[in-house]
Every structure is written in C-alpha cells, then in structure tokens.
Amino acid sequence: MKRIESLTNQWVKETKKLHKKKYRDITNQYILEGEHSVQEALENNGLIDCVITTDDGLLKYKSILSKVSEEQLVVVTDGILKQLSELPTPQEIIAIMKKSEELTGFGEKILVLDHVQDPGNVGTMIRTADAAGFDQVILSEGCVDVYQSKVQRALQGSQFHVSIVTNVALDKWIEQAKMRHILTVATALDDTAMSFKELQLTESIAIIMGNEGQGVSSDVLLHVDKKVYIPMKGQAESLNVAVAAGIVMFHF
Amino acid sequence: MKRIESLTNQWVKETKKLHKKKYRDITNQYILEGEHSVQEALENNGLIDCVITTDDGLLKYKSILSKVSEEQLVVVTDGILKQLSELPTPQEIIAIMKKSEELTGFGEKILVLDHVQDPGNVGTMIRTADAAGFDQVILSEGCVDVYQSKVQRALQGSQFHVSIVTNVALDKWIEQAKMRHILTVATALDDTAMSFKELQLTESIAIIMGNEGQGVSSDVLLHVDKKVYIPMKGQAESLNVAVAAGIVMFHF
C-alpha cells in the first residue's frame, strides 16, 4: 500500500494528466471512477494499474478493496482525490486502468457508431448494446474518445462485457463486413429506407447509427446493404440517437 | 420593438430570475432558448411573452422573427443575452414563455414519470413519447421541473405536441386511470413481472417509468394492473431509463 499526501507529488501530477486524451493516448491508461465501475473491472479481469482511495474509503469500500493487491492500493488525502476525480462530488474509489488491446475480428451482432460526439450518448449506446446481447461495438474515426471519463461513467461496466474497437475507417470496414456476410444496416431518413420492423432477423448484423446532427455519413449510406427508419406517429422530427439505437437493437 | 442596453436594467434582473424554479412558479413564466424551440413555439401557438435577440440575431433569424409582433420583440446587447441564457455559447434567440394551463383530463396513450430526476432523461422521454404517438405525459411529485432550461432544450418542441401534467399524486391518479379502463403498466425488475413483448395492445394505456436509481415506487407497483420488464441478453444490469421508455413505447 502506497500513501500519498502531497498535492505536488509527481505521481499525482502525472495521473491528473489522464484527464486529457493526449496523455491517455501516450500512456495507454485511463481513469475509471466509482464503486460500481471499479467492481466491474475487478470482476471482469479489467487491466487495473492501481486503485486509489482515502482513509474513509478504506472502510467504506472494504469488501471491494479486499480484492485489490497491496501493491495496487494507493491511499490519498481528500484533496488529492478531488484533483484526480472529474466529478464535482467524487466517490472515494478510483482505478487507473490500462487500455486493453482491441480485438480486430468481427462480432456477430455489431453496433457501429459513425462520428457520434456526445459522451453520454456513446456510453449509453454501448451499455444498451450489451443489454441487447450485441457482442461488439465499432467506433468510427471522429467519434468521442471512449476512454473519456463521461463515457466510462455512462458505460457502468459494459466496457468489460462487449468488445470495443475504436478509430475505424468505416468505408473499408463495411466492405470487409459484407465479404463476411454480415448484413450492414444504417438508420436513415430517406425515400429508399424501410421500416426497421420489416427487417428480417439474420445471424450476423451490423447496425450503424450516425452523428447527432448529421446522421450517418452519405459515404457510408452508399455502401450499406439496407437503410432503415423508425416510423414515428407523433409530430417529433427525430429521436435521441441513443433511444433510436435501443429501439432498433431490441428488435433483434 | 424594445431595445435594452444596460445590464442593470430592472427587466434584465427580473428575467434572469427565471433561471430559478421559485421564480418560474411565482411568475408562471419560463425561458425557451434557441432557433428550433422558438420556431416550434411560434408554429404551435405557444404562449410567447416576448422574443429576445441581438442586432446580429435580427439578421440571422429574420424569417422566424418576421412572425413575432413588434411589441413582443426585445433587442439586447451580447452581454445581456449571455446573462439571460443558460448556455455557455447561447444562440441569439430566446423566448420568454407563459406556462400553458395544464389539461387535467386523461389521454389515450400516456407516459407516466415517477420521481424522474435527470433533466435530460425527462426531456428525452417526453420527446420519445411524442414520436411514439403518445398524447399525454404525467410527471409525479418529485420529478424535475419540466420548465427547467435543460428539460426544455431536450424537448425540442415536443412540449407543444403532447399534453403535460405536472406535480401529480400518482396513487390517486392510478386509481382514477383504472376506473377509466386505462391499462396501467409499470416497468419493474421483480418475479411477478412479465416481458413487455407479451403485453397485448390495448386502446388506452399508461406506461410508468421510475426514478433512475430506485425504479418505480413500491407504492405505485402495488396498484398497477401489470408489471413488465425488458428481457436482457447481455451482462448489463440495467438500461438507461430513457432508452427503456423508448423500447416499451415503440412496442405499441
């Protein structure tokens, strides 16, 4: 067990840098906050570098922390914890994680996110994919960084249940998916789209959701097998992308 | 057209107070921000007190503003606009609205929110209800204030399409709904719940969604006709409440 009490400690300074994507990319590390997320990491063989807590936290999270090795445990002051956390009122348990290697193979039921920017939406969609029994999530170039703390919080452990591949060039990916007989389906609002309810269930499917404002890129739309829309009865013009993804994924 | 240039102007001070629920309750007014929301208010006979813009905005939003009467138009400086807005980078068009009178009758397809706290979730669920063809949303006591700016932003005009009733005591409401042969259905995670897919379509239905952490109150669960759950295949323990609401509402 390591104990750190100085705010100017070098390790504190280095760790704080993980709030920025640049440093997460360099170090291959990221921050995971809160009881539930840390527990999921422990239970699912997440790659934990260390677990940070306070003296209060040692008592409060006794049962979780009993699964953490002595060498991995770091006890800090409330002041340091507040600096490392990105929450206004942090829980007194934070893990520093190693990014796990991304498996580049193809899943069977795949959610594909095309330039989705909102961290909450990305987190919620990955969590929904997990709940719907999807086994892989593909994030295109230009999506928000999945290791950002807001995404990680929204994930609530789903990052350890589904395979996540980031920074994917979608045009090439779709070509390869089609060669593997994976049905590629994009949500779209044009004349050639069909209601998602008419989609036949298939073994392998990739559902592509687009950016909050622009929808799925026109390049991607050109190459997919099917375009689907969600029939709306009311006067709302569109659905939140995470809600739309949930409706389509739970259809399967 | 009124023109206001002083940050210490009394009207500016009074209007800023609408950021607080207390003043929204006293004055029966609220703030609606952004081009799309103001346009929806204009097109759907929303009760507009005035529309605030800047000199730039007069040009940028010319076509919308042409539908606003001279007496209702207020032109302010960028500094004042920033004070009245609750966004870090405000659009240069804000409406001060009168709350519309709540219709207390019963809809046919009703979404009921039981102590839902997150403004984004409440806004997204009302918008989804609109898209799913639901005609009424009931908010229980203890829900977030629907006139809060974050809720209003997430609504994107749906506040003018569906009837919204706030501050409802759910136990009495459910009793009355049942007397009117409205099928009351709550989402729940207990042994007596059935899959939502087994629910028969009925003419009149009320779908009750619960608080993010606690779910539907035990009191409410005791009195509803049916309890339903969403079958999950993955390892996720729960769905975001707005996604869950979308999946169930679009089943009908």
XYZ file of C-alpha atoms in Angstrom:
504
model
C 0.000 0.000 0.000
C 1.304 3.383 -1.036
C 0.281 6.520 0.827
C 0.463 9.944 -0.831
C -0.311 13.171 0.972
C 1.274 15.946 -1.074
C -0.661 17.634 -3.859
C 2.628 18.424 -5.590
C 3.703 14.775 -5.662
C 4.960 13.845 -9.131
C 2.679 10.805 -9.397
C -0.353 12.980 -8.631
C 0.677 15.392 -11.361
C 1.194 12.614 -13.894
C -2.055 10.882 -13.040
C -4.068 14.087 -13.335
C -2.855 14.381 -16.909
C -5.048 11.391 -17.778
C -7.983 13.801 -17.875
C -6.647 14.692 -21.316
C -6.968 12.445 -24.375
C -3.416 13.268 -25.446
C -1.965 11.686 -22.313
C -4.362 8.748 -22.367
C -3.127 8.038 -25.897
C 0.556 8.297 -24.884
C 0.348 6.237 -21.698
C -2.396 3.826 -22.789
C -4.057 4.428 -19.457
C -7.399 5.854 -18.372
C -9.346 6.692 -15.240
C -12.340 4.712 -14.005
C -14.383 6.295 -11.221
C -16.805 4.947 -8.669
C -17.712 1.795 -6.798
C -19.743 0.046 -9.481
C -17.251 0.624 -12.297
C -14.242 -0.495 -10.231
C -16.121 -3.584 -9.094
C -16.947 -4.463 -12.706
C -13.273 -4.027 -13.640
C -12.245 -6.381 -10.827
C -14.864 -8.992 -11.682
C -14.161 -8.956 -15.423
C -10.382 -9.041 -15.386
C -10.042 -5.427 -16.404
C -6.391 -4.364 -16.562
C -6.051 -2.432 -13.323
C -2.858 -0.484 -12.698
C -3.869 0.733 -9.262
C -6.882 1.574 -7.137
C -6.939 4.926 -5.360
C -8.924 5.547 -2.201
C -8.878 7.620 1.023
C -8.761 6.577 4.672
C -12.563 6.839 4.752
C -12.741 4.814 1.539
C -10.645 2.004 3.091
C -13.575 1.378 5.447
C -16.438 2.217 3.119
C -15.206 0.027 0.235
C -13.610 -2.668 2.401
C -15.139 -5.616 0.546
C -14.171 -4.407 -2.940
C -10.714 -3.336 -1.820
C -10.081 -6.783 -0.324
C -9.836 -7.979 -3.934
C -7.096 -5.457 -4.714
C -3.481 -6.479 -4.053
C -1.415 -4.480 -1.546
C 0.914 -3.225 -4.278
C -2.005 -1.883 -6.308
C -3.557 0.130 -3.487
C -2.886 3.862 -3.177
C -4.319 5.852 -0.261
C -4.525 9.614 -0.773
C -5.965 12.644 1.002
C -9.421 14.054 0.180
C -7.686 16.960 -1.555
C -5.705 14.694 -3.893
C -8.769 12.551 -4.628
C -10.690 15.656 -5.652
C -7.849 16.571 -8.028
C -7.756 13.138 -9.653
C -11.530 12.875 -9.983
C -13.516 14.582 -12.729
C -16.718 14.618 -10.669
C -17.928 17.525 -8.514
C -18.514 15.097 -5.623
C -16.229 12.124 -6.248
C -16.773 8.671 -4.790
C -13.720 7.709 -2.784
C -12.666 4.964 -5.155
C -10.907 5.469 -8.480
C -8.982 2.986 -10.619
C -6.179 3.759 -13.022
C -6.631 1.297 -15.859
C -4.534 0.055 -18.767
C -6.402 0.112 -22.051
C -6.972 -3.443 -23.156
C -5.800 -4.488 -26.580
C -8.519 -4.144 -29.178
C -9.574 -7.342 -30.898
C -9.893 -6.579 -34.566
C -12.030 -9.566 -35.569
C -15.734 -9.351 -36.407
C -18.511 -9.875 -33.899
C -21.890 -11.431 -34.719
C -24.150 -8.643 -33.590
C -22.361 -5.366 -34.014
C -23.251 -1.777 -33.196
C -21.382 0.745 -35.343
C -21.147 4.408 -34.315
C -20.394 6.867 -37.109
C -18.966 10.159 -35.793
C -21.067 10.145 -32.616
C -19.852 13.034 -30.486
C -21.792 13.104 -27.240
C -20.036 11.122 -24.474
C -23.312 10.292 -22.716
C -24.869 9.014 -25.947
C -21.845 6.828 -26.770
C -21.751 5.399 -23.244
C -25.491 4.745 -23.187
C -25.426 3.067 -26.607
C -22.596 0.698 -25.668
C -24.459 -0.168 -22.452
C -27.655 -0.765 -24.456
C -25.759 -2.925 -26.972
C -24.546 -5.031 -24.043
C -28.101 -5.371 -22.698
C -29.430 -6.314 -26.136
C -26.889 -9.115 -26.449
C -24.654 -7.421 -29.010
C -21.037 -8.553 -28.780
C -19.078 -5.786 -30.494
C -19.135 -2.000 -30.834
C -17.223 -0.247 -33.625
C -16.427 3.450 -33.240
C -15.510 5.328 -36.402
C -12.788 7.914 -36.704
C -14.179 11.146 -35.304
C -16.226 9.582 -32.505
C -15.656 10.897 -28.981
C -12.786 9.145 -27.111
C -14.287 6.100 -25.420
C -11.769 6.449 -22.571
C -13.090 9.858 -21.603
C -14.484 9.793 -18.071
C -18.038 10.756 -19.063
C -18.213 7.840 -21.477
C -16.706 5.482 -18.906
C -19.265 6.571 -16.297
C -22.194 6.016 -18.661
C -20.821 2.550 -19.506
C -21.302 1.186 -15.977
C -19.167 -1.869 -16.641
C -20.306 -2.645 -20.187
C -16.781 -1.849 -21.435
C -15.799 -5.199 -19.888
C -18.660 -7.157 -21.500
C -18.512 -6.165 -25.159
C -15.559 -5.896 -27.498
C -14.892 -2.268 -28.442
C -12.875 -1.235 -31.496
C -12.031 2.435 -31.971
C -10.848 4.752 -34.704
C -12.152 2.591 -37.535
C -12.287 3.772 -41.167
C -15.906 2.806 -41.855
C -15.790 2.555 -45.650
C -13.184 -0.208 -45.553
C -14.784 -1.845 -42.538
C -18.173 -2.092 -44.296
C -16.545 -3.692 -47.344
C -14.927 -6.345 -45.169
C -18.099 -6.903 -43.145
C -20.087 -7.506 -46.348
C -17.484 -10.022 -47.544
C -18.137 -11.892 -44.293
C -21.904 -11.900 -44.999
C -22.650 -9.520 -42.171
C -25.816 -7.596 -43.030
C -24.947 -3.890 -42.804
C -27.890 -1.706 -41.830
C -27.818 2.071 -41.408
C -30.518 4.278 -39.940
C -31.536 6.934 -42.413
C -34.344 9.307 -43.215
C -34.603 8.993 -46.979
C -37.064 7.633 -49.513
C -35.223 4.388 -50.027
C -35.259 3.427 -46.337
C -37.619 0.744 -44.983
C -39.216 0.461 -41.543
C -36.874 -1.361 -39.140
C -39.786 -3.653 -38.279
C -39.646 -5.163 -41.785
C -36.015 -6.232 -41.322
C -35.641 -9.996 -41.264
C -33.633 -11.402 -38.384
C -30.266 -12.649 -39.562
C -27.368 -14.335 -37.865
C -24.840 -11.563 -38.347
C -25.814 -7.928 -38.407
C -24.158 -4.536 -38.059
C -26.415 -1.639 -37.106
C -24.941 1.751 -37.946
C -26.018 4.841 -36.007
C -24.961 8.315 -37.079
C -23.914 11.629 -35.665
C -26.489 13.509 -33.548
C -26.970 16.307 -36.078
C -25.946 14.902 -39.461
C -26.968 11.259 -39.149
C -24.986 8.517 -40.889
C -22.410 9.886 -43.401
C -23.524 9.869 -47.027
C -20.424 7.821 -47.920
C -21.475 5.098 -45.525
C -25.108 5.188 -46.697
C -23.918 4.491 -50.246
C -22.301 1.211 -49.262
C -24.627 -0.437 -46.730
C -26.985 -3.322 -47.583
C -30.100 -1.728 -46.078
C -31.304 1.617 -44.871
C -33.967 1.632 -42.158
C -36.009 4.256 -40.343
C -38.147 4.214 -37.209
C -41.752 5.055 -38.089
C -42.940 7.961 -35.944
C -46.568 8.682 -35.229
C -46.333 11.972 -33.424
C -45.019 15.317 -34.548
C -41.487 14.903 -33.194
C -38.995 15.183 -36.005
C -36.363 12.887 -34.628
C -35.417 10.671 -31.724
C -32.393 10.920 -29.484
C -29.775 8.711 -31.141
C -29.359 6.513 -28.038
C -33.118 5.916 -27.817
C -33.254 5.120 -31.543
C -30.344 2.671 -31.180
C -32.143 0.973 -28.286
C -35.363 0.551 -30.246
C -33.585 -0.964 -33.264
C -31.211 -3.222 -31.277
C -34.003 -4.623 -29.105
C -35.904 -5.508 -32.267
C -33.289 -8.245 -32.722
C -39.582 46.803 -30.567
C -37.885 47.430 -27.250
C -34.118 47.935 -27.052
C -32.230 47.321 -23.799
C -28.537 48.024 -23.376
C -27.911 48.230 -19.656
C -27.010 45.110 -17.681
C -28.508 46.723 -14.578
C -31.885 47.285 -16.251
C -34.706 46.120 -13.963
C -36.309 43.927 -16.651
C -32.973 42.146 -17.218
C -32.697 41.459 -13.492
C -36.255 40.141 -13.270
C -35.918 37.970 -16.368
C -32.679 36.404 -15.131
C -34.544 35.218 -12.056
C -36.414 32.770 -14.291
C -33.337 30.537 -14.106
C -34.731 29.568 -10.674
C -37.756 27.322 -10.193
C -39.038 29.518 -7.385
C -39.476 32.484 -9.747
C -40.849 30.347 -12.565
C -43.515 29.160 -10.127
C -44.363 32.699 -8.962
C -44.485 34.322 -12.401
C -45.773 31.321 -14.391
C -43.098 32.079 -16.958
C -40.116 30.178 -18.311
C -37.244 30.582 -20.753
C -37.032 28.826 -24.103
C -33.689 29.002 -25.896
C -32.611 28.524 -29.464
C -33.909 28.736 -33.009
C -35.679 25.377 -33.230
C -37.511 25.708 -29.901
C -38.702 29.260 -30.571
C -39.873 28.243 -34.035
C -41.842 25.335 -32.573
C -43.422 27.723 -30.049
C -44.460 30.080 -32.838
C -45.843 27.313 -35.047
C -47.778 25.607 -32.249
C -49.390 28.633 -30.617
C -47.103 28.521 -27.601
C -47.823 31.392 -25.227
C -44.977 33.772 -26.037
C -44.465 36.806 -23.812
C -41.553 38.167 -25.802
C -38.676 37.113 -28.042
C -35.196 38.372 -27.211
C -32.478 38.761 -29.811
C -29.419 40.893 -30.645
C -28.645 43.115 -33.621
C -26.849 40.171 -35.224
C -29.829 37.965 -34.413
C -32.212 40.343 -36.195
C -30.464 39.411 -39.421
C -29.665 35.782 -38.673
C -33.190 34.873 -37.558
C -35.014 37.263 -39.879
C -37.543 34.727 -41.150
C -38.561 33.471 -37.697
C -38.623 36.963 -36.233
C -40.950 38.131 -39.008
C -43.636 36.056 -37.247
C -43.103 37.941 -33.978
C -45.100 41.145 -33.404
C -43.237 44.437 -32.903
C -44.426 44.703 -29.285
C -43.067 41.256 -28.474
C -39.576 41.872 -29.804
C -36.733 42.834 -27.449
C -33.257 43.602 -28.807
C -30.413 43.395 -26.292
C -26.616 43.523 -26.272
C -24.458 40.381 -26.440
C -23.636 40.898 -22.756
C -27.297 40.888 -21.699
C -28.071 37.877 -23.907
C -25.270 35.949 -22.218
C -26.783 36.820 -18.828
C -30.273 35.665 -19.792
C -29.067 32.453 -21.422
C -28.137 29.326 -19.502
C -25.867 28.057 -22.274
C -22.110 28.598 -22.480
C -22.494 29.704 -26.110
C -26.072 30.950 -26.471
C -27.934 31.163 -29.751
C -29.056 34.739 -30.289
C -32.739 33.952 -29.916
C -34.538 33.370 -26.622
C -38.266 33.439 -25.861
C -39.879 34.250 -22.550
C -42.909 31.983 -22.379
C -46.068 31.831 -20.280
C -46.726 28.353 -18.919
C -49.823 26.988 -20.610
C -52.681 25.788 -18.450
C -52.459 22.081 -17.761
C -55.346 19.996 -19.034
C -56.241 17.565 -16.295
C -58.205 15.064 -18.378
C -56.900 11.646 -19.379
C -55.056 10.906 -22.603
C -55.274 7.638 -24.524
C -51.611 6.691 -24.614
C -49.947 8.083 -21.542
C -46.351 8.119 -20.332
C -46.076 8.483 -16.551
C -42.790 9.539 -14.909
C -42.395 8.606 -11.248
C -39.790 10.756 -9.483
C -37.511 11.005 -12.527
C -34.761 13.449 -11.625
C -32.453 13.887 -14.590
C -33.492 16.823 -16.824
C -32.029 15.217 -19.954
C -33.870 11.954 -19.308
C -37.213 13.700 -18.725
C -36.798 15.818 -21.857
C -35.763 12.839 -23.979
C -38.656 10.703 -22.717
C -41.273 13.359 -23.495
C -39.760 13.770 -26.967
C -39.817 9.985 -27.463
C -43.449 9.821 -26.260
C -44.312 12.407 -28.902
C -42.513 10.393 -31.596
C -44.262 7.188 -30.495
C -47.674 8.840 -30.840
C -48.387 9.153 -27.111
C -50.666 12.081 -26.330
C -50.027 12.800 -22.645
C -47.145 12.802 -20.171
C -47.790 12.756 -16.415
C -44.996 13.865 -14.069
C -45.312 12.814 -10.433
C -44.497 14.956 -7.450
C -40.728 14.898 -7.045
C -39.879 14.893 -10.752
C -37.503 17.562 -12.010
C -39.225 20.842 -13.009
C -40.277 20.464 -16.627
C -39.764 24.217 -17.157
C -36.064 23.982 -16.340
C -33.945 25.012 -19.315
C -32.174 21.651 -19.678
C -35.508 19.866 -19.941
C -36.833 22.445 -22.386
C -33.752 22.062 -24.578
C -34.066 18.287 -24.690
C -37.756 18.628 -25.623
C -37.053 20.288 -28.986
C -40.649 21.374 -29.438
C -42.407 18.281 -28.078
C -43.763 20.383 -25.197
C -46.133 21.863 -27.780
C -47.260 18.495 -29.198
C -48.181 16.452 -26.123
C -50.228 17.395 -23.090
C -48.021 17.593 -19.981
C -49.399 17.420 -16.436
C -47.030 18.061 -13.531
C -46.901 17.500 -9.806
C -49.371 14.598 -9.828
C -50.001 12.373 -6.800
C -49.609 9.035 -8.562
C -51.544 6.806 -6.149
C -54.769 8.743 -6.705
C -54.064 9.185 -10.405
C -53.658 5.432 -10.921
C -56.952 4.762 -9.139
C -58.747 7.176 -11.448
C -56.985 5.842 -14.544
C -58.100 2.302 -13.687
C -61.695 3.462 -13.240
C -61.452 4.781 -16.802
C -60.219 1.365 -18.032
C -56.763 2.656 -18.810
C -54.339 -0.255 -18.519
C -51.649 0.828 -16.035
C -48.268 -0.775 -16.683
C -45.113 -0.212 -14.641
C -41.593 -1.295 -15.502
C -40.181 -3.445 -12.708
C -37.474 -5.982 -12.031
C -39.315 -8.483 -9.847
C -40.505 -12.070 -10.111
C -44.087 -11.154 -10.884
C -43.185 -9.000 -13.914
C -43.741 -10.238 -17.474
C -41.800 -9.450 -20.640
C -43.111 -6.264 -22.284
C -43.358 -8.212 -25.539
C -46.186 -10.315 -24.079
C -48.313 -7.250 -23.396
C -51.441 -7.149 -25.534
C -52.056 -3.914 -27.366
C -54.981 -2.038 -25.838
C -56.761 1.161 -26.692
C -55.783 3.069 -23.553
C -52.538 2.511 -21.749
C -50.361 4.283 -19.192
C -46.696 3.260 -19.097
C -44.991 4.141 -15.838
C -41.217 4.686 -15.736
C -39.374 5.090 -12.453
C -36.520 7.012 -10.902
C -33.014 6.374 -12.324
C -31.766 4.660 -9.177
C -34.802 3.325 -7.349
C -37.144 2.474 -10.210
C -40.914 2.794 -9.827
C -42.005 3.429 -6.203
C -43.183 0.332 -4.319
C -46.466 2.110 -3.574
C -47.138 2.549 -7.266
C -46.099 -1.033 -8.088
C -48.736 -2.282 -5.619
C -51.557 -0.626 -7.511
C -50.784 -1.050 -11.220
C -52.506 -3.623 -13.462
C -49.299 -5.092 -14.908
C -45.601 -5.107 -14.211
C -43.287 -5.565 -17.191
C -39.553 -5.925 -17.707
C -37.307 -5.711 -20.762
C -35.567 -9.058 -21.298
C -31.799 -8.521 -21.493
C -29.427 -10.919 -23.155
C -26.110 -9.408 -22.221
C -24.488 -8.817 -18.877
C -25.671 -5.229 -18.441
C -27.727 -4.906 -15.312
C -29.993 -2.160 -16.434
C -30.826 0.193 -19.253
C -30.852 3.949 -19.214
C -34.444 4.891 -18.276
C -34.951 6.958 -21.452
C -33.795 4.070 -23.659
C -36.045 1.652 -21.754
C -39.014 4.012 -22.148
C -38.328 4.224 -25.891
C -38.231 0.456 -26.308
C -41.520 -0.059 -24.446
C -43.385 2.868 -26.045
C -42.370 1.869 -29.566
C -43.728 -1.612 -28.894
C -47.200 -0.024 -29.074
